[in-house]
Amino acid sequence: MMKVKNLIKVYNPETIPVHAVNGISFEIEKGDFVAIIGASGSGKSTLLHMLGLLDLPTKGEYTINNLNIVKLPEEEKTLYRLLQIGYVFQEYALVEEMTALGNVSIPLIMQGKSKKEAEKLAKEALDIVGLRGMYNRTEDQLSGGERQRVAIARAIVAKPKILFADEPCANLDSKTSEQVLEVFKKLNHELKLTIIMVTHEEWHIKYADRVIKLRDGVIEYDKRKNH
Ligand SMILES: Nc1ncnc2c1ncn2[C@@H]1O[C@H](COP(=O)(O)OP(=O)(O)OP(=O)(O)O)[C@@H](O)[C@H]1O
Ligand SMILES: [Mg+2]
């Protein structure tokens, strides 16, 4: 379980302070699918980066299964990111000259797995996101939605516990966005993956179980949906 209490992020505290996140508290249970929404500048990415161990809070508490994330030494944090967390961003950030299979293998190669083992698991991940038969395509041979699904496969290949996504559909049309969101839903249902996704499209929230809306760095509302 993830738990944040009074989380605060102030950029440039010494010069012109920006209070990007201004005291946020919540708990997220394992297997939850949470959408974070709010206007541009409301603090969504800042919050997600702190939750994803990519940035430190200025103040506040953050624990995952009682592990104090704020106090975790840098090396352990790096290991934690590599083994427990997957990230999907707006830009797919694929390695251009590599195939889909090569791209998805990267996290496993970084973990020291053999090429053969890495490719076996990478194929499974590509199958899950619906890209069977596209293993050997390079980025220029894939559509935007397919590229994002390669990025999702890369994010889940090492079997993380939590998946963070920051506007994963920002560069996609609505039909392709739907396909990508269906993939998230499937990962949440079938693998019980905890998903925390930032979006600014109102219609995306129907894919999530819970919606947290930010305004000026604080929670405006936090609603669980009844299915
Ligand atoms: N590195 C930084 N230095 C200073 N201010 C920053 C920095 N990053 C973000 N901010 C400011 O913090 C506030 C929150 O930014 P953040 O990127 O979290 O918003 P957001 O909700 O993700 O917006 P968007 O929907 O446009 O992506 C904004 O006022 C922004 O200008
Ligand atoms: Mg943002």
PDB file of C-alpha atoms and ligand atoms in Angstrom:
ATOM      1  CA  MET A   1       0.000   0.000   0.000  1.00  0.00           C
ATOM      2  CA  MET A   2       1.196   3.505  -0.863  1.00  0.00           C
ATOM      3  CA  LYS A   3       0.622   6.227   1.652  1.00  0.00           C
ATOM      4  CA  VAL A   4       1.423   9.927   1.366  1.00  0.00           C
ATOM      5  CA  LYS A   5       0.882  12.444   4.112  1.00  0.00           C
ATOM      6  CA  ASN A   6       1.129  16.192   3.744  1.00  0.00           C
ATOM      7  CA  LEU A   7       3.289  15.932   0.650  1.00  0.00           C
ATOM      8  CA  ILE A   8       4.777  19.257  -0.384  1.00  0.00           C
ATOM      9  CA  LYS A   9       6.935  20.302  -3.317  1.00  0.00           C
ATOM     10  CA  VAL A  10       8.321  23.790  -3.587  1.00  0.00           C
ATOM     11  CA  TYR A  11      10.459  24.560  -6.635  1.00  0.00           C
ATOM     12  CA  ASN A  12      13.090  27.300  -6.310  1.00  0.00           C
ATOM     13  CA  PRO A  13      12.595  27.794  -2.557  1.00  0.00           C
ATOM     14  CA  GLU A  14      15.517  30.253  -2.401  1.00  0.00           C
ATOM     15  CA  THR A  15      14.533  32.520  -5.284  1.00  0.00           C
ATOM     16  CA  ILE A  16      10.989  32.648  -6.633  1.00  0.00           C
ATOM     17  CA  PRO A  17       9.227  29.786  -4.807  1.00  0.00           C
ATOM     18  CA  VAL A  18       6.616  27.796  -6.732  1.00  0.00           C
ATOM     19  CA  HIS A  19       4.336  25.759  -4.478  1.00  0.00           C
ATOM     20  CA  ALA A  20       3.605  23.032  -7.012  1.00  0.00           C
ATOM     21  CA  VAL A  21       2.237  20.486  -4.514  1.00  0.00           C
ATOM     22  CA  ASN A  22       0.807  22.009  -1.413  1.00  0.00           C
ATOM     23  CA  GLY A  23      -0.022  19.336   1.166  1.00  0.00           C
ATOM     24  CA  ILE A  24      -1.448  16.182  -0.336  1.00  0.00           C
ATOM     25  CA  SER A  25      -2.497  13.087   1.630  1.00  0.00           C
ATOM     26  CA  PHE A  26      -3.990   9.814   0.416  1.00  0.00           C
ATOM     27  CA  GLU A  27      -3.598   6.060   0.378  1.00  0.00           C
ATOM     28  CA  ILE A  28      -3.558   3.849  -2.666  1.00  0.00           C
ATOM     29  CA  GLU A  29      -4.311   0.167  -2.295  1.00  0.00           C
ATOM     30  CA  LYS A  30      -2.613  -2.557  -4.285  1.00  0.00           C
ATOM     31  CA  GLY A  31      -4.442  -3.199  -7.552  1.00  0.00           C
ATOM     32  CA  ASP A  32      -6.096   0.195  -7.698  1.00  0.00           C
ATOM     33  CA  PHE A  33      -6.371   2.112 -10.992  1.00  0.00           C
ATOM     34  CA  VAL A  34      -6.198   5.817 -10.169  1.00  0.00           C
ATOM     35  CA  ALA A  35      -6.588   8.707 -12.594  1.00  0.00           C
ATOM     36  CA  ILE A  36      -5.076  12.037 -11.591  1.00  0.00           C
ATOM     37  CA  ILE A  37      -6.711  14.965 -13.333  1.00  0.00           C
ATOM     38  CA  GLY A  38      -6.630  18.743 -13.049  1.00  0.00           C
ATOM     39  CA  ALA A  39      -5.842  21.850 -15.066  1.00  0.00           C
ATOM     40  CA  SER A  40      -2.445  22.523 -16.566  1.00  0.00           C
ATOM     41  CA  GLY A  41      -0.063  23.583 -13.805  1.00  0.00           C
ATOM     42  CA  SER A  42      -2.166  22.037 -11.009  1.00  0.00           C
ATOM     43  CA  GLY A  43       0.748  19.803  -9.943  1.00  0.00           C
ATOM     44  CA  LYS A  44      -0.085  16.464 -11.586  1.00  0.00           C
ATOM     45  CA  SER A  45       3.354  15.704 -13.022  1.00  0.00           C
ATOM     46  CA  THR A  46       5.089  16.991  -9.913  1.00  0.00           C
ATOM     47  CA  LEU A  47       3.007  14.644  -7.763  1.00  0.00           C
ATOM     48  CA  LEU A  48       3.540  11.712 -10.128  1.00  0.00           C
ATOM     49  CA  HIS A  49       7.310  12.244 -10.186  1.00  0.00           C
ATOM     50  CA  MET A  50       7.438  12.161  -6.391  1.00  0.00           C
ATOM     51  CA  LEU A  51       5.239   9.058  -6.237  1.00  0.00           C
ATOM     52  CA  GLY A  52       7.416   7.416  -8.897  1.00  0.00           C
ATOM     53  CA  LEU A  53      10.633   8.122  -6.977  1.00  0.00           C
ATOM     54  CA  LEU A  54      11.879  10.401  -9.735  1.00  0.00           C
ATOM     55  CA  ASP A  55      11.888  13.478  -7.513  1.00  0.00           C
ATOM     56  CA  LEU A  56      12.039  14.169  -3.789  1.00  0.00           C
ATOM     57  CA  PRO A  57       9.338  15.998  -1.868  1.00  0.00           C
ATOM     58  CA  THR A  58      10.330  19.201  -0.085  1.00  0.00           C
ATOM     59  CA  LYS A  59       8.365  17.975   2.918  1.00  0.00           C
ATOM     60  CA  GLY A  60       6.006  15.196   3.890  1.00  0.00           C
ATOM     61  CA  GLU A  61       5.817  11.465   4.328  1.00  0.00           C
ATOM     62  CA  TYR A  62       5.760   8.763   1.704  1.00  0.00           C
ATOM     63  CA  THR A  63       5.722   5.046   2.388  1.00  0.00           C
ATOM     64  CA  ILE A  64       5.141   1.984   0.241  1.00  0.00           C
ATOM     65  CA  ASN A  65       4.318  -1.068   2.358  1.00  0.00           C
ATOM     66  CA  ASN A  66       5.751   0.785   5.344  1.00  0.00           C
ATOM     67  CA  LEU A  67       9.067   1.387   3.580  1.00  0.00           C
ATOM     68  CA  ASN A  68      10.066   5.023   4.063  1.00  0.00           C
ATOM     69  CA  ILE A  69      10.642   6.163   0.482  1.00  0.00           C
ATOM     70  CA  VAL A  70      11.801   9.670   1.392  1.00  0.00           C
ATOM     71  CA  LYS A  71      14.685   8.348   3.485  1.00  0.00           C
ATOM     72  CA  LEU A  72      15.697   5.544   1.130  1.00  0.00           C
ATOM     73  CA  PRO A  73      19.374   5.812   0.084  1.00  0.00           C
ATOM     74  CA  GLU A  74      19.920   6.712  -3.576  1.00  0.00           C
ATOM     75  CA  GLU A  75      21.258   3.277  -4.622  1.00  0.00           C
ATOM     76  CA  GLU A  76      18.300   1.515  -3.053  1.00  0.00           C
ATOM     77  CA  LYS A  77      15.954   3.937  -4.731  1.00  0.00           C
ATOM     78  CA  THR A  78      17.509   3.175  -8.105  1.00  0.00           C
ATOM     79  CA  LEU A  79      17.095  -0.525  -7.470  1.00  0.00           C
ATOM     80  CA  TYR A  80      13.523  -0.006  -6.344  1.00  0.00           C
ATOM     81  CA  ARG A  81      12.722   1.898  -9.546  1.00  0.00           C
ATOM     82  CA  LEU A  82      14.302  -0.795 -11.678  1.00  0.00           C
ATOM     83  CA  LEU A  83      12.575  -3.738  -9.982  1.00  0.00           C
ATOM     84  CA  GLN A  84       9.239  -2.459  -8.704  1.00  0.00           C
ATOM     85  CA  ILE A  85       8.143   0.431 -10.877  1.00  0.00           C
ATOM     86  CA  GLY A  86       7.218   0.909 -14.523  1.00  0.00           C
ATOM     87  CA  TYR A  87       6.892   4.267 -16.270  1.00  0.00           C
ATOM     88  CA  VAL A  88       5.049   5.402 -19.358  1.00  0.00           C
ATOM     89  CA  PHE A  89       5.360   8.978 -20.537  1.00  0.00           C
ATOM     90  CA  GLN A  90       3.832  11.135 -23.219  1.00  0.00           C
ATOM     91  CA  GLU A  91       6.888  10.651 -25.440  1.00  0.00           C
ATOM     92  CA  TYR A  92       7.484   6.985 -26.141  1.00  0.00           C
ATOM     93  CA  ALA A  93      11.273   7.338 -25.805  1.00  0.00           C
ATOM     94  CA  LEU A  94      12.034   4.218 -27.815  1.00  0.00           C
ATOM     95  CA  VAL A  95      15.537   3.580 -29.109  1.00  0.00           C
ATOM     96  CA  GLU A  96      15.055   4.366 -32.781  1.00  0.00           C
ATOM     97  CA  GLU A  97      17.391   1.868 -34.355  1.00  0.00           C
ATOM     98  CA  MET A  98      16.204  -1.015 -32.192  1.00  0.00           C
ATOM     99  CA  THR A  99      13.284  -3.323 -32.904  1.00  0.00           C
ATOM    100  CA  ALA A 100      10.225  -3.513 -30.643  1.00  0.00           C
ATOM    101  CA  LEU A 101      11.704  -6.673 -29.173  1.00  0.00           C
ATOM    102  CA  GLY A 102      15.056  -4.981 -28.553  1.00  0.00           C
ATOM    103  CA  ASN A 103      13.426  -2.004 -26.856  1.00  0.00           C
ATOM    104  CA  VAL A 104      11.303  -4.145 -24.560  1.00  0.00           C
ATOM    105  CA  SER A 105      14.324  -6.299 -23.662  1.00  0.00           C
ATOM    106  CA  ILE A 106      16.330  -3.333 -22.340  1.00  0.00           C
ATOM    107  CA  PRO A 107      15.128  -3.349 -18.688  1.00  0.00           C
ATOM    108  CA  LEU A 108      15.843  -7.081 -18.424  1.00  0.00           C
ATOM    109  CA  ILE A 109      19.303  -6.773 -19.965  1.00  0.00           C
ATOM    110  CA  MET A 110      19.933  -4.018 -17.395  1.00  0.00           C
ATOM    111  CA  GLN A 111      18.945  -6.488 -14.704  1.00  0.00           C
ATOM    112  CA  GLY A 112      21.577  -8.881 -16.007  1.00  0.00           C
ATOM    113  CA  LYS A 113      19.290 -11.381 -17.750  1.00  0.00           C
ATOM    114  CA  SER A 114      20.627 -13.242 -20.791  1.00  0.00           C
ATOM    115  CA  LYS A 115      19.551 -12.054 -24.235  1.00  0.00           C
ATOM    116  CA  LYS A 116      17.608 -15.263 -24.760  1.00  0.00           C
ATOM    117  CA  GLU A 117      15.702 -14.990 -21.479  1.00  0.00           C
ATOM    118  CA  ALA A 118      15.124 -11.256 -22.027  1.00  0.00           C
ATOM    119  CA  GLU A 119      13.677 -11.835 -25.500  1.00  0.00           C
ATOM    120  CA  LYS A 120      11.395 -14.595 -24.263  1.00  0.00           C
ATOM    121  CA  LEU A 121       9.899 -12.304 -21.606  1.00  0.00           C
ATOM    122  CA  ALA A 122       9.845  -9.339 -24.013  1.00  0.00           C
ATOM    123  CA  LYS A 123       7.750 -11.374 -26.464  1.00  0.00           C
ATOM    124  CA  GLU A 124       5.286 -12.192 -23.686  1.00  0.00           C
ATOM    125  CA  ALA A 125       5.000  -8.496 -22.800  1.00  0.00           C
ATOM    126  CA  LEU A 126       4.478  -7.532 -26.451  1.00  0.00           C
ATOM    127  CA  ASP A 127       1.768 -10.189 -26.727  1.00  0.00           C
ATOM    128  CA  ILE A 128      -0.026  -8.757 -23.685  1.00  0.00           C
ATOM    129  CA  VAL A 129      -0.201  -5.297 -25.285  1.00  0.00           C
ATOM    130  CA  GLY A 130      -1.458  -6.780 -28.560  1.00  0.00           C
ATOM    131  CA  LEU A 131       1.703  -6.527 -30.657  1.00  0.00           C
ATOM    132  CA  ARG A 132       2.286 -10.155 -31.512  1.00  0.00           C
ATOM    133  CA  GLY A 133       3.787 -10.314 -34.989  1.00  0.00           C
ATOM    134  CA  MET A 134       5.403  -6.883 -34.690  1.00  0.00           C
ATOM    135  CA  TYR A 135       8.455  -7.975 -32.705  1.00  0.00           C
ATOM    136  CA  ASN A 136      10.932  -7.002 -35.398  1.00  0.00           C
ATOM    137  CA  ARG A 137       9.534  -3.622 -36.372  1.00  0.00           C
ATOM    138  CA  THR A 138      11.549  -0.504 -35.705  1.00  0.00           C
ATOM    139  CA  GLU A 139       9.959   2.750 -34.539  1.00  0.00           C
ATOM    140  CA  ASP A 140       9.471   4.134 -38.074  1.00  0.00           C
ATOM    141  CA  GLN A 141       7.431   1.047 -38.960  1.00  0.00           C
ATOM    142  CA  LEU A 142       4.970   1.517 -36.078  1.00  0.00           C
ATOM    143  CA  SER A 143       1.979   3.850 -35.612  1.00  0.00           C
ATOM    144  CA  GLY A 144       1.804   6.219 -32.623  1.00  0.00           C
ATOM    145  CA  GLY A 145      -0.484   3.872 -30.705  1.00  0.00           C
ATOM    146  CA  GLU A 146       1.765   0.895 -31.466  1.00  0.00           C
ATOM    147  CA  ARG A 147       4.817   2.859 -30.306  1.00  0.00           C
ATOM    148  CA  GLN A 148       3.084   3.683 -27.047  1.00  0.00           C
ATOM    149  CA  ARG A 149       2.154   0.026 -26.615  1.00  0.00           C
ATOM    150  CA  VAL A 150       5.828  -0.925 -27.103  1.00  0.00           C
ATOM    151  CA  ALA A 151       6.620   1.611 -24.378  1.00  0.00           C
ATOM    152  CA  ILE A 152       3.980   0.009 -22.139  1.00  0.00           C
ATOM    153  CA  ALA A 153       5.423  -3.457 -22.825  1.00  0.00           C
ATOM    154  CA  ARG A 154       8.845  -2.103 -21.853  1.00  0.00           C
ATOM    155  CA  ALA A 155       7.365  -0.661 -18.664  1.00  0.00           C
ATOM    156  CA  ILE A 156       5.782  -3.957 -17.589  1.00  0.00           C
ATOM    157  CA  VAL A 157       8.345  -6.485 -18.847  1.00  0.00           C
ATOM    158  CA  ALA A 158      10.177  -6.646 -15.517  1.00  0.00           C
ATOM    159  CA  LYS A 159       6.847  -7.293 -13.768  1.00  0.00           C
ATOM    160  CA  PRO A 160       6.664  -4.126 -11.677  1.00  0.00           C
ATOM    161  CA  LYS A 161       4.210  -3.689  -8.818  1.00  0.00           C
ATOM    162  CA  ILE A 162       3.215  -0.153  -9.778  1.00  0.00           C
ATOM    163  CA  LEU A 163       2.813   1.484 -13.173  1.00  0.00           C
ATOM    164  CA  PHE A 164       3.003   5.269 -13.486  1.00  0.00           C
ATOM    165  CA  ALA A 165       1.797   6.999 -16.620  1.00  0.00           C
ATOM    166  CA  ASP A 166       1.960  10.739 -17.326  1.00  0.00           C
ATOM    167  CA  GLU A 167      -0.444  11.703 -20.119  1.00  0.00           C
ATOM    168  CA  PRO A 168       0.213   8.470 -22.047  1.00  0.00           C
ATOM    169  CA  CYS A 169      -2.346   9.401 -24.707  1.00  0.00           C
ATOM    170  CA  ALA A 170      -1.385  13.037 -25.206  1.00  0.00           C
ATOM    171  CA  ASN A 171       0.040  12.382 -28.672  1.00  0.00           C
ATOM    172  CA  LEU A 172      -2.675   9.994 -29.801  1.00  0.00           C
ATOM    173  CA  ASP A 173      -6.040  10.399 -31.496  1.00  0.00           C
ATOM    174  CA  SER A 174      -9.122   9.261 -29.593  1.00  0.00           C
ATOM    175  CA  LYS A 175      -9.454   5.879 -31.250  1.00  0.00           C
ATOM    176  CA  THR A 176      -5.809   5.002 -30.600  1.00  0.00           C
ATOM    177  CA  SER A 177      -6.099   6.396 -27.075  1.00  0.00           C
ATOM    178  CA  GLU A 178      -8.944   3.966 -26.465  1.00  0.00           C
ATOM    179  CA  GLN A 179      -6.747   1.037 -27.492  1.00  0.00           C
ATOM    180  CA  VAL A 180      -3.987   2.182 -25.152  1.00  0.00           C
ATOM    181  CA  LEU A 181      -6.424   2.718 -22.267  1.00  0.00           C
ATOM    182  CA  GLU A 182      -7.882  -0.751 -22.876  1.00  0.00           C
ATOM    183  CA  VAL A 183      -4.348  -2.111 -22.456  1.00  0.00           C
ATOM    184  CA  PHE A 184      -4.048  -0.333 -19.104  1.00  0.00           C
ATOM    185  CA  LYS A 185      -7.401  -1.740 -18.017  1.00  0.00           C
ATOM    186  CA  LYS A 186      -6.348  -5.226 -19.022  1.00  0.00           C
ATOM    187  CA  LEU A 187      -3.062  -4.941 -17.088  1.00  0.00           C
ATOM    188  CA  ASN A 188      -5.001  -3.732 -14.067  1.00  0.00           C
ATOM    189  CA  HIS A 189      -7.568  -6.526 -14.250  1.00  0.00           C
ATOM    190  CA  GLU A 190      -5.440  -9.456 -15.332  1.00  0.00           C
ATOM    191  CA  LEU A 191      -2.107  -8.732 -13.659  1.00  0.00           C
ATOM    192  CA  LYS A 192      -3.627  -6.791 -10.707  1.00  0.00           C
ATOM    193  CA  LEU A 193      -1.121  -4.072 -11.494  1.00  0.00           C
ATOM    194  CA  THR A 194      -1.531  -0.857  -9.504  1.00  0.00           C
ATOM    195  CA  ILE A 195      -1.835   1.975 -12.039  1.00  0.00           C
ATOM    196  CA  ILE A 196      -1.545   5.694 -11.447  1.00  0.00           C
ATOM    197  CA  MET A 197      -2.252   7.679 -14.580  1.00  0.00           C
ATOM    198  CA  VAL A 198      -2.257  11.417 -15.167  1.00  0.00           C
ATOM    199  CA  THR A 199      -4.610  12.646 -17.837  1.00  0.00           C
ATOM    200  CA  HIS A 200      -6.388  15.833 -18.814  1.00  0.00           C
ATOM    201  CA  GLU A 201      -9.077  14.202 -20.936  1.00  0.00           C
ATOM    202  CA  GLU A 202     -12.353  13.888 -19.052  1.00  0.00           C
ATOM    203  CA  TRP A 203     -13.438  10.754 -20.954  1.00  0.00           C
ATOM    204  CA  HIS A 204     -10.304   8.829 -19.941  1.00  0.00           C
ATOM    205  CA  ILE A 205     -11.440   8.632 -16.328  1.00  0.00           C
ATOM    206  CA  LYS A 206     -14.026   5.993 -17.110  1.00  0.00           C
ATOM    207  CA  TYR A 207     -11.175   3.494 -17.373  1.00  0.00           C
ATOM    208  CA  ALA A 208     -10.038   4.152 -13.790  1.00  0.00           C
ATOM    209  CA  ASP A 209     -11.578   3.030 -10.480  1.00  0.00           C
ATOM    210  CA  ARG A 210     -10.804   6.241  -8.691  1.00  0.00           C
ATOM    211  CA  VAL A 211     -10.271   9.850  -9.678  1.00  0.00           C
ATOM    212  CA  ILE A 212      -8.145  12.355  -7.805  1.00  0.00           C
ATOM    213  CA  LYS A 213      -8.590  15.900  -9.021  1.00  0.00           C
ATOM    214  CA  LEU A 214      -5.935  18.489  -8.222  1.00  0.00           C
ATOM    215  CA  ARG A 215      -6.317  22.224  -8.110  1.00  0.00           C
ATOM    216  CA  ASP A 216      -3.401  24.536  -7.343  1.00  0.00           C
ATOM    217  CA  GLY A 217      -1.381  21.744  -5.750  1.00  0.00           C
ATOM    218  CA  VAL A 218      -4.120  20.420  -3.463  1.00  0.00           C
ATOM    219  CA  ILE A 219      -6.819  17.767  -3.834  1.00  0.00           C
ATOM    220  CA  GLU A 220     -10.112  19.227  -5.010  1.00  0.00           C
ATOM    221  CA  TYR A 221     -11.797  15.834  -4.795  1.00  0.00           C
ATOM    222  CA  ASP A 222     -10.932  12.154  -4.463  1.00  0.00           C
ATOM    223  CA  LYS A 223     -13.728   9.911  -5.700  1.00  0.00           C
ATOM    224  CA  ARG A 224     -14.041   6.182  -6.006  1.00  0.00           C
ATOM    225  CA  LYS A 225     -16.337   5.127  -8.781  1.00  0.00           C
ATOM    226  CA  ASN A 226     -19.122   2.634  -8.258  1.00  0.00           C
ATOM    227  CA  HIS A 227     -19.285   0.090 -11.006  1.00  0.00           C
TER     228      HIS A 227
HETATM  229  N1  LIG B   1      11.315  22.355 -12.499  1.00  0.00           N
HETATM  230  C1  LIG B   1      10.444  23.312 -12.153  1.00  0.00           C
HETATM  231  N2  LIG B   1      10.873  24.497 -11.664  1.00  0.00           N
HETATM  232  C2  LIG B   1       9.997  25.468 -11.295  1.00  0.00           C
HETATM  233  N3  LIG B   1       8.674  25.347 -11.403  1.00  0.00           N
HETATM  234  C3  LIG B   1       8.186  24.203 -11.902  1.00  0.00           C
HETATM  235  C4  LIG B   1       9.035  23.134 -12.313  1.00  0.00           C
HETATM  236  N4  LIG B   1       8.264  22.118 -12.773  1.00  0.00           N
HETATM  237  C5  LIG B   1       6.988  22.526 -12.656  1.00  0.00           C
HETATM  238  N5  LIG B   1       6.938  23.786 -12.136  1.00  0.00           N
HETATM  239  C6  LIG B   1       5.710  24.559 -11.807  1.00  0.00           C
HETATM  240  O1  LIG B   1       4.970  23.810 -10.863  1.00  0.00           O
HETATM  241  C7  LIG B   1       3.575  23.875 -11.132  1.00  0.00           C
HETATM  242  C8  LIG B   1       3.034  22.461 -11.346  1.00  0.00           C
HETATM  243  O2  LIG B   1       3.619  21.917 -12.524  1.00  0.00           O
HETATM  244  P1  LIG B   1       3.294  20.465 -13.065  1.00  0.00           P
HETATM  245  O3  LIG B   1       4.212  20.190 -14.188  1.00  0.00           O
HETATM  246  O4  LIG B   1       3.284  19.511 -11.937  1.00  0.00           O
HETATM  247  O5  LIG B   1       1.787  20.674 -13.592  1.00  0.00           O
HETATM  248  P2  LIG B   1       0.841  19.683 -14.413  1.00  0.00           P
HETATM  249  O6  LIG B   1      -0.432  19.603 -13.655  1.00  0.00           O
HETATM  250  O7  LIG B   1       1.547  18.429 -14.704  1.00  0.00           O
HETATM  251  O8  LIG B   1       0.584  20.524 -15.743  1.00  0.00           O
HETATM  252  P3  LIG B   1       0.389  20.006 -17.273  1.00  0.00           P
HETATM  253  O9  LIG B   1      -1.041  19.526 -17.375  1.00  0.00           O
HETATM  254  O10 LIG B   1       0.606  21.266 -18.067  1.00  0.00           O
HETATM  255  O11 LIG B   1       1.395  18.955 -17.548  1.00  0.00           O
HETATM  256  C9  LIG B   1       3.426  24.791 -12.326  1.00  0.00           C
HETATM  257  O12 LIG B   1       3.141  26.086 -11.864  1.00  0.00           O
HETATM  258  C10 LIG B   1       4.792  24.746 -12.992  1.00  0.00           C
HETATM  259  O13 LIG B   1       5.064  25.920 -13.667  1.00  0.00           O
HETATM  260 MG    MG B   2       2.196  17.486 -16.500  1.00  0.00          MG
END
